[in-house]
Amino acid sequence: MIDKIKKIIPNRLKKQIRLMLHKGDKYICPFCNYSSRDLSIIGIDIPILIEKQVVGGGKRFGGCYNCDATDRERLIYIYLTEKVKIFNAGKNQCILHIAPEKNLSRLLLDFCFNKYVCGDLFTEGYQYPAHVQNINVLNIPYGDNTFDLIICNHVLEHIPTDLEAMKELQRVLKIGGQAVLQVPISKNSAQTFEDFSVTEPKQREIVFGQFDHVRIYGQDYVNRLEESGFKVRRINISNEYMKYGLNIDEDIFICEK
Ligand SMILES: [Zn+2]
């Protein structure tokens, strides 16, 4: 009976009901300002993600009921606004945003920076907004030292030759600039786990936690970044900004050259 009623309620009304039910004052979404008492469930529970305590992956309370922004998208936004003060530093900045998140990307685009390049590796069957270019991180079509800021959130775990991608990101980063390179990372593994004999999507999901991931990063992620030539700062700001519903365990990896 409840299922039947649910089916006949229009989606817009369903959303209004949901927003009413979850309204509260524990969290506020920095993108849409919706105040809620809790966060929506995002991600899927995959046994390997639980076993390896992968931060930034798996099932968790992390979504905004109104705009669907995730905890990891909010974390980058809060870091950029509260720590980097990106919107106070003037428009004369060049930014590269790989696999751009919808809400964050819209705000950066609207600010009209000197250069705001959005890139994604176009995949058949997916649609991309007009401002997103087909860019392979292994061959970024920009010169050395072009960007003041690079955002690359949960991309490297998809790339077999991640070291090459890191080097390429480093090449296009300006001296004095910073690249924010986030990945899902295992809390209890010292070493990154990869096995390139695993190629089937279903197998990858079992072994790496997602059908298109090629590894699970361990605590040596910083070493890998350093190996590619970056100087790395690992910080955690989640505690300071819990009202934005950030993942307490998610660190930020700031890479400089
Ligand atoms: Zn929101």
Short mmCIF file of C-alpha atoms and ligand atoms in Angstrom, two decimals:
data_model
loop_
_atom_site.label_atom_id
_atom_site.label_comp_id
_atom_site.label_asym_id
_atom_site.label_seq_id
_atom_site.Cartn_x
_atom_site.Cartn_y
_atom_site.Cartn_z
CA MET A 1 0.00 0.00 0.00
CA ILE A 2 2.75 2.49 1.00
CA ASP A 3 4.66 1.60 -2.17
CA LYS A 4 1.54 2.28 -4.25
CA ILE A 5 1.08 5.70 -2.61
CA LYS A 6 4.78 6.49 -3.16
CA LYS A 7 4.42 5.71 -6.85
CA ILE A 8 1.62 8.17 -7.44
CA ILE A 9 3.26 11.10 -5.60
CA PRO A 10 5.11 13.37 -8.06
CA ASN A 11 8.88 13.54 -7.54
CA ARG A 12 8.81 17.25 -6.76
CA LEU A 13 6.34 16.68 -3.95
CA LYS A 14 8.36 13.72 -2.68
CA LYS A 15 11.38 16.01 -2.45
CA GLN A 16 9.41 18.68 -0.58
CA ILE A 17 8.23 16.07 1.92
CA ARG A 18 11.79 14.78 2.31
CA LEU A 19 13.13 18.27 2.93
CA MET A 20 10.44 18.87 5.54
CA LEU A 21 11.14 15.58 7.31
CA HIS A 22 14.89 16.11 7.51
CA LYS A 23 14.87 19.80 8.34
CA GLY A 24 16.89 20.64 11.43
CA ASP A 25 19.82 22.62 12.73
CA LYS A 26 22.64 20.11 12.97
CA TYR A 27 24.05 20.59 9.45
CA ILE A 28 23.98 23.28 6.85
CA CYS A 29 24.87 22.68 3.22
CA PRO A 30 27.37 25.31 2.06
CA PHE A 31 26.10 25.01 -1.52
CA CYS A 32 22.33 25.33 -1.11
CA ASN A 33 22.03 26.47 2.56
CA TYR A 34 19.57 23.67 3.37
CA SER A 35 19.63 23.04 7.15
CA SER A 36 19.11 19.47 8.18
CA ARG A 37 19.08 17.24 11.21
CA ASP A 38 20.93 14.51 9.36
CA LEU A 39 22.53 13.65 6.01
CA SER A 40 21.35 11.29 3.32
CA ILE A 41 22.94 7.90 2.72
CA ILE A 42 25.41 7.79 -0.14
CA GLY A 43 27.73 5.08 -1.44
CA ILE A 44 27.36 1.32 -1.39
CA ASP A 45 28.50 -1.12 1.26
CA ILE A 46 31.14 -3.31 -0.33
CA PRO A 47 32.84 -5.77 2.07
CA ILE A 48 36.40 -4.81 1.04
CA LEU A 49 35.72 -1.14 1.79
CA ILE A 50 34.57 -2.07 5.29
CA GLU A 51 37.46 -4.47 5.84
CA LYS A 52 40.04 -1.89 4.77
CA GLN A 53 38.21 1.01 6.46
CA VAL A 54 38.31 3.04 3.28
CA VAL A 55 37.76 6.71 3.97
CA GLY A 56 35.81 8.54 1.28
CA GLY A 57 34.20 5.39 -0.10
CA GLY A 58 31.45 2.99 0.85
CA LYS A 59 28.04 3.57 2.42
CA ARG A 60 27.84 6.53 4.74
CA PHE A 61 25.70 9.48 5.80
CA GLY A 62 27.15 12.20 3.60
CA GLY A 63 24.66 13.61 1.09
CA CYS A 64 22.62 16.81 1.07
CA TYR A 65 18.90 16.02 0.76
CA ASN A 66 18.38 19.14 -1.31
CA CYS A 67 21.26 19.47 -3.78
CA ASP A 68 22.89 16.02 -3.48
CA ALA A 69 26.31 17.48 -2.70
CA THR A 70 28.53 14.83 -1.13
CA ASP A 71 30.77 15.10 1.92
CA ARG A 72 33.90 15.06 -0.24
CA GLU A 73 32.61 17.83 -2.50
CA ARG A 74 31.76 19.96 0.54
CA LEU A 75 35.20 19.31 2.04
CA ILE A 76 37.01 20.74 -0.99
CA TYR A 77 34.64 23.70 -1.11
CA ILE A 78 35.15 24.48 2.58
CA TYR A 79 38.91 24.13 2.23
CA LEU A 80 38.94 26.49 -0.77
CA THR A 81 36.67 29.09 0.80
CA GLU A 82 37.81 28.96 4.44
CA LYS A 83 41.52 28.20 4.10
CA VAL A 84 42.59 29.21 0.59
CA LYS A 85 40.03 32.06 0.51
CA ILE A 86 39.75 31.48 -3.17
CA PHE A 87 37.00 33.99 -3.80
CA ASN A 88 38.90 36.74 -1.96
CA ALA A 89 42.15 36.36 -3.86
CA GLY A 90 40.89 38.00 -7.05
CA LYS A 91 39.88 36.61 -10.38
CA ASN A 92 43.36 36.51 -11.84
CA GLN A 93 43.82 32.79 -11.17
CA CYS A 94 44.09 29.81 -13.46
CA ILE A 95 42.30 26.71 -12.22
CA LEU A 96 42.19 23.17 -13.53
CA HIS A 97 39.32 21.03 -12.26
CA ILE A 98 39.47 17.37 -13.23
CA ALA A 99 36.22 15.36 -13.12
CA PRO A 100 34.42 18.45 -11.80
CA GLU A 101 31.78 18.07 -9.13
CA LYS A 102 28.50 19.75 -10.10
CA ASN A 103 27.98 22.24 -7.26
CA LEU A 104 31.60 23.22 -6.78
CA SER A 105 32.11 23.58 -10.51
CA ARG A 106 29.09 25.84 -10.93
CA LEU A 107 30.37 28.29 -8.30
CA LEU A 108 33.89 28.36 -9.72
CA LEU A 109 32.51 28.85 -13.22
CA ASP A 110 30.20 31.67 -12.15
CA PHE A 111 33.07 33.55 -10.51
CA CYS A 112 34.73 34.03 -13.93
CA PHE A 113 38.33 33.35 -13.01
CA ASN A 114 41.01 34.22 -15.56
CA LYS A 115 41.06 30.61 -16.63
CA TYR A 116 38.84 27.83 -15.31
CA VAL A 117 39.40 24.61 -17.20
CA CYS A 118 37.15 21.65 -16.50
CA GLY A 119 38.32 18.32 -17.83
CA ASP A 120 37.06 14.79 -17.82
CA LEU A 121 37.94 11.69 -19.76
CA PHE A 122 34.82 11.38 -21.91
CA THR A 123 33.21 7.98 -21.68
CA GLU A 124 30.59 6.64 -24.05
CA GLY A 125 27.09 6.73 -22.63
CA TYR A 126 27.78 9.70 -20.33
CA GLN A 127 26.82 13.30 -20.92
CA TYR A 128 29.02 16.24 -19.97
CA PRO A 129 28.16 19.92 -19.47
CA ALA A 130 29.25 22.25 -22.28
CA HIS A 131 32.09 23.77 -20.23
CA VAL A 132 33.77 20.39 -19.68
CA GLN A 133 36.52 19.38 -22.11
CA ASN A 134 37.68 15.88 -22.94
CA ILE A 135 41.00 15.76 -21.07
CA ASN A 136 43.16 12.77 -20.30
CA VAL A 137 45.11 13.40 -17.09
CA LEU A 138 48.02 11.52 -18.61
CA ASN A 139 48.30 14.11 -21.36
CA ILE A 140 46.95 17.48 -20.26
CA PRO A 141 46.82 19.86 -23.25
CA TYR A 142 48.35 22.83 -21.40
CA GLY A 143 51.88 24.08 -21.01
CA ASP A 144 54.18 23.71 -18.02
CA ASN A 145 53.41 25.93 -15.01
CA THR A 146 49.94 26.99 -16.19
CA PHE A 147 47.68 26.54 -13.16
CA ASP A 148 47.58 28.18 -9.72
CA LEU A 149 45.16 25.57 -8.45
CA ILE A 150 44.35 22.03 -9.51
CA ILE A 151 41.42 20.08 -8.08
CA CYS A 152 41.42 16.37 -8.77
CA ASN A 153 38.99 14.65 -6.45
CA HIS A 154 38.77 10.85 -6.54
CA VAL A 155 40.34 10.31 -9.96
CA LEU A 156 43.76 8.71 -9.45
CA GLU A 157 42.30 5.44 -8.14
CA HIS A 158 40.91 4.90 -11.67
CA ILE A 159 44.26 5.26 -13.44
CA PRO A 160 46.65 2.29 -13.76
CA THR A 161 49.69 4.56 -14.24
CA ASP A 162 48.84 6.96 -11.43
CA LEU A 163 52.45 8.05 -11.01
CA GLU A 164 52.44 9.32 -14.60
CA ALA A 165 49.21 11.21 -13.92
CA MET A 166 50.71 12.78 -10.79
CA LYS A 167 53.77 13.88 -12.79
CA GLU A 168 51.54 15.38 -15.47
CA LEU A 169 49.52 17.29 -12.88
CA GLN A 170 52.75 18.51 -11.38
CA ARG A 171 54.01 19.65 -14.78
CA VAL A 172 51.04 21.96 -15.40
CA LEU A 173 51.02 23.31 -11.82
CA LYS A 174 52.71 26.66 -11.23
CA ILE A 175 55.50 26.97 -8.69
CA GLY A 176 53.72 28.45 -5.69
CA GLY A 177 50.41 26.90 -6.75
CA GLN A 178 48.70 23.92 -5.17
CA ALA A 179 47.02 20.74 -6.33
CA VAL A 180 44.36 19.16 -4.14
CA LEU A 181 44.54 15.47 -4.98
CA GLN A 182 41.99 13.40 -3.09
CA VAL A 183 41.56 9.63 -3.24
CA PRO A 184 39.70 7.03 -1.20
CA ILE A 185 42.26 5.73 1.26
CA SER A 186 42.43 2.76 3.60
CA LYS A 187 42.81 3.67 7.27
CA ASN A 188 44.31 0.35 8.25
CA SER A 189 46.60 -0.43 5.30
CA ALA A 190 50.14 0.85 5.35
CA GLN A 191 50.61 -0.02 1.71
CA THR A 192 48.58 0.60 -1.40
CA PHE A 193 47.03 -2.54 -2.83
CA GLU A 194 46.88 -3.10 -6.58
CA ASP A 195 46.63 -6.12 -8.79
CA PHE A 196 46.60 -5.46 -12.53
CA SER A 197 45.49 -8.99 -13.33
CA VAL A 198 42.06 -7.94 -12.04
CA THR A 199 40.34 -6.33 -15.02
CA GLU A 200 36.71 -7.47 -14.96
CA PRO A 201 34.34 -4.80 -13.55
CA LYS A 202 32.64 -7.27 -11.20
CA GLN A 203 35.98 -8.53 -9.91
CA ARG A 204 37.26 -4.99 -9.49
CA GLU A 205 34.24 -4.16 -7.38
CA ILE A 206 35.00 -7.11 -5.08
CA VAL A 207 38.74 -6.48 -4.90
CA PHE A 208 38.94 -2.66 -5.02
CA GLY A 209 35.44 -1.64 -3.93
CA GLN A 210 34.26 -0.14 -7.22
CA PHE A 211 33.88 -1.55 -10.72
CA ASP A 212 36.29 0.95 -12.28
CA HIS A 213 38.91 1.31 -9.56
CA VAL A 214 42.33 -0.23 -10.08
CA ARG A 215 43.69 -0.01 -6.52
CA ILE A 216 43.01 0.80 -2.90
CA TYR A 217 45.40 3.41 -1.61
CA GLY A 218 47.08 2.85 1.72
CA GLN A 219 48.80 5.26 4.05
CA ASP A 220 51.76 5.33 1.64
CA TYR A 221 49.70 7.53 -0.72
CA VAL A 222 51.77 10.53 0.39
CA ASN A 223 54.95 8.66 -0.58
CA ARG A 224 53.57 8.02 -4.04
CA LEU A 225 52.76 11.70 -4.45
CA GLU A 226 56.26 12.61 -3.25
CA GLU A 227 57.77 10.09 -5.60
CA SER A 228 56.23 12.01 -8.49
CA GLY A 229 57.98 15.16 -7.28
CA PHE A 230 55.30 16.87 -5.20
CA LYS A 231 55.84 18.36 -1.77
CA VAL A 232 52.82 17.18 0.22
CA ARG A 233 50.93 18.57 3.20
CA ARG A 234 48.30 16.31 4.73
CA ILE A 235 45.79 18.22 6.82
CA ASN A 236 42.41 17.62 8.41
CA ILE A 237 39.93 20.49 8.79
CA SER A 238 36.74 18.45 9.26
CA ASN A 239 36.61 18.97 13.04
CA GLU A 240 36.57 22.73 12.62
CA TYR A 241 33.63 22.68 10.23
CA MET A 242 31.38 19.84 11.37
CA LYS A 243 28.25 21.93 10.75
CA TYR A 244 28.92 21.37 7.04
CA GLY A 245 28.66 17.61 7.50
CA LEU A 246 32.24 16.76 6.62
CA ASN A 247 33.74 13.30 7.00
CA ILE A 248 35.78 13.47 10.20
CA ASP A 249 38.30 10.95 8.85
CA GLU A 250 38.88 12.57 5.48
CA ASP A 251 42.23 14.31 5.20
CA ILE A 252 43.15 16.78 2.49
CA PHE A 253 46.29 16.20 0.43
CA ILE A 254 47.79 19.48 -0.69
CA CYS A 255 50.54 19.09 -3.24
CA GLU A 256 53.04 21.76 -4.22
CA LYS A 257 56.12 21.89 -6.39
ZN ZN B 1 22.82 21.19 -0.52
#
